């Protein structure tokens, strides 16, 4: 019987993929790949596997979500097993939940294989733990992408005093930083932005909430990047006060 997997490829570094992910990838007849996936992970796919790129990097034309599900179903119905490969973890801002629902509606049960999400891996790549007993009792993963009615309740998030880890936040960084200060977060709160974490081209800046936008602009950082905000951002190899670009 053909199988369907929803696989997390991790943040970039091939060695951060799970054994289970590499094994499933090696079994698939067809691999549908998102654009945040490091193509090097395809070394684990079968030599004769059909590799299909279905990326949808912000704004670029890409295969629609419905089109991806249709393609998966077509392969499965033809008896081919399908691996759907996503960056990080498939269930963290990866639309994995939506794909699982759509496949279930068509009678297909997909197997989920976790990956290391960028929200943990990117801070760790510069020595920042997302929780630390001296700094934060928890961590909130939040998308910076939403605007209008999808806007997170920044007041509520600031009130938790937990580490904030923002995905997809680079385009609206100025608005987000201003909203956090408006919501009562100190402008001195330590932050870091990490671009292309765990890849050879990884870069980051450290800053405080009021200097973050300028430092990110000065360094020319863009997507994909994780922004981490809170006391934990003082930890790691470079002190926050210098805001070094490394
Ligand atoms: N499912 C993915 C997230 C997809 S949303 C995961 O669990 O990691 C896409 C966002 O993830 C990007 O805009 C960026 O905020 C973040 N991201 C993914 N890979 C990244 C990387 N290598 N470095 C920094 N941020 C990354």
Coordinates of C-alpha atoms in Angstrom, one line a residue, residues 89-239:
X89 CA 8.6 21.0 11.9
X90 CA 5.6 20.3 9.7
X91 CA 3.1 21.3 12.4
X92 CA 4.7 24.6 13.3
X93 CA 3.5 27.4 10.9
X94 CA 4.0 24.8 8.1
X95 CA 0.4 24.3 7.0
X96 CA 0.9 20.7 7.9
X97 CA -2.3 20.7 9.9
X98 CA -4.2 22.0 6.8
X99 CA -2.7 19.3 4.6
X100 CA -3.5 16.6 7.2
X101 CA -7.1 17.7 7.2
X102 CA -7.4 17.9 3.5
X103 CA -5.9 14.4 3.1
X104 CA -8.1 13.0 5.8
X105 CA -11.1 14.4 4.1
X106 CA -10.0 12.4 1.0
X107 CA -9.7 9.3 3.2
X108 CA -5.9 9.4 3.5
X109 CA -4.1 9.1 6.8
X110 CA -0.7 10.9 6.6
X111 CA 2.1 9.9 9.0
X112 CA 3.7 12.9 10.8
X113 CA 7.4 13.0 11.3
X114 CA 8.6 15.9 13.4
X115 CA 11.5 18.2 12.6
X116 CA 13.4 20.7 14.7
X117 CA 11.6 23.9 14.4
X118 CA 13.4 27.1 13.4
X119 CA 12.1 28.9 16.5
X120 CA 14.2 26.7 18.7
X121 CA 17.1 25.9 16.3
X122 CA 17.8 29.5 15.3
X123 CA 18.2 31.0 18.8
X124 CA 20.2 27.9 19.8
X125 CA 22.5 28.4 16.8
X126 CA 23.8 31.6 18.5
X127 CA 23.7 30.2 22.0
X128 CA 20.2 31.4 23.0
X129 CA 18.1 29.0 25.0
X130 CA 14.4 29.8 24.5
X131 CA 13.7 29.1 28.2
X132 CA 16.1 29.6 31.1
X133 CA 15.0 29.7 34.8
X134 CA 16.6 33.1 35.3
X135 CA 14.9 34.7 32.4
X136 CA 11.6 33.1 31.2
X137 CA 9.1 30.6 32.4
X138 CA 8.0 29.7 28.9
X139 CA 8.2 30.6 25.3
X140 CA 5.6 31.8 22.8
X141 CA 5.9 31.0 19.1
X142 CA 4.0 33.6 17.2
X143 CA 3.7 34.6 13.6
X144 CA 4.5 38.2 12.6
X145 CA 2.8 37.7 9.3
X146 CA -0.7 38.5 10.4
X147 CA -2.1 42.0 10.0
X148 CA -5.5 43.5 10.8
X149 CA -7.8 40.9 12.4
X150 CA -5.0 38.3 12.4
X151 CA -2.8 40.5 14.4
X152 CA -1.6 38.8 17.6
X153 CA -2.8 40.3 20.9
X154 CA 0.6 41.9 21.7
X155 CA -0.7 43.2 25.1
X156 CA -1.6 39.7 26.2
X157 CA 1.8 38.3 24.9
X158 CA 3.8 41.0 26.7
X159 CA 1.8 40.3 29.9
X160 CA 3.1 36.6 29.9
X161 CA 6.7 37.9 30.3
X162 CA 7.7 34.8 28.3
X163 CA 10.3 34.7 25.6
X164 CA 8.7 35.7 22.3
X165 CA 9.9 33.9 19.2
X166 CA 8.6 35.5 16.0
X167 CA 8.4 33.6 12.7
X168 CA 7.8 35.4 9.4
X169 CA 8.3 38.7 11.1
X170 CA 11.0 40.5 9.0
X171 CA 8.7 42.4 6.7
X172 CA 6.7 43.9 9.6
X173 CA 9.5 44.2 12.1
X174 CA 9.1 47.9 12.7
X175 CA 5.4 47.6 13.3
X176 CA 5.9 44.6 15.6
X177 CA 8.6 46.3 17.7
X178 CA 6.4 49.5 18.0
X179 CA 3.4 47.4 19.0
X180 CA 5.4 45.6 21.7
X181 CA 6.6 48.9 23.2
X182 CA 3.1 50.3 22.9
X183 CA 1.9 47.2 24.8
X184 CA 4.2 47.9 27.7
X185 CA 7.4 46.0 26.8
X186 CA 10.6 47.8 27.8
X187 CA 12.5 49.3 24.9
X188 CA 15.6 47.9 26.5
X189 CA 14.4 44.3 26.2
X190 CA 17.1 42.2 24.6
X191 CA 16.5 40.8 21.1
X192 CA 18.2 38.9 18.4
X193 CA 17.4 38.2 14.7
X194 CA 18.9 35.1 13.1
X195 CA 18.7 34.7 9.4
X196 CA 19.2 31.3 7.6
X197 CA 20.0 29.6 10.9
X198 CA 22.1 26.4 10.8
X199 CA 23.1 27.0 7.2
X200 CA 26.5 28.1 6.0
X201 CA 25.1 31.6 5.2
X202 CA 23.7 32.1 8.8
X203 CA 23.9 35.7 10.0
X204 CA 22.5 37.4 13.0
X205 CA 22.3 40.7 14.9
X206 CA 21.7 41.3 18.6
X207 CA 20.0 44.4 19.8
X208 CA 17.4 45.8 22.1
X209 CA 13.8 46.4 21.1
X210 CA 14.5 50.0 20.2
X211 CA 17.6 49.3 18.2
X212 CA 16.4 46.1 16.5
X213 CA 15.0 47.6 13.3
X214 CA 18.0 49.7 12.7
X215 CA 20.5 46.9 13.3
X216 CA 18.6 44.5 11.1
X217 CA 18.5 47.1 8.3
X218 CA 22.2 48.0 8.8
X219 CA 23.1 44.3 8.5
X220 CA 20.7 43.8 5.6
X221 CA 19.0 40.8 7.2
X222 CA 15.9 39.5 5.6
X223 CA 13.9 36.3 5.4
X224 CA 14.0 33.6 6.5
X225 CA 14.8 34.8 10.0
X226 CA 13.7 34.2 13.5
X227 CA 13.4 37.1 16.0
X228 CA 13.8 36.2 19.6
X229 CA 12.7 38.8 22.2
X230 CA 13.3 38.6 26.0
X231 CA 16.0 38.2 28.7
X232 CA 17.3 35.0 27.2
X233 CA 18.6 37.0 24.2
X234 CA 21.4 38.2 26.4
X235 CA 22.8 34.7 26.5
X236 CA 25.1 33.1 24.0
X237 CA 28.4 34.0 22.6
X238 CA 28.0 37.8 22.0
X239 CA 26.7 40.2 24.6

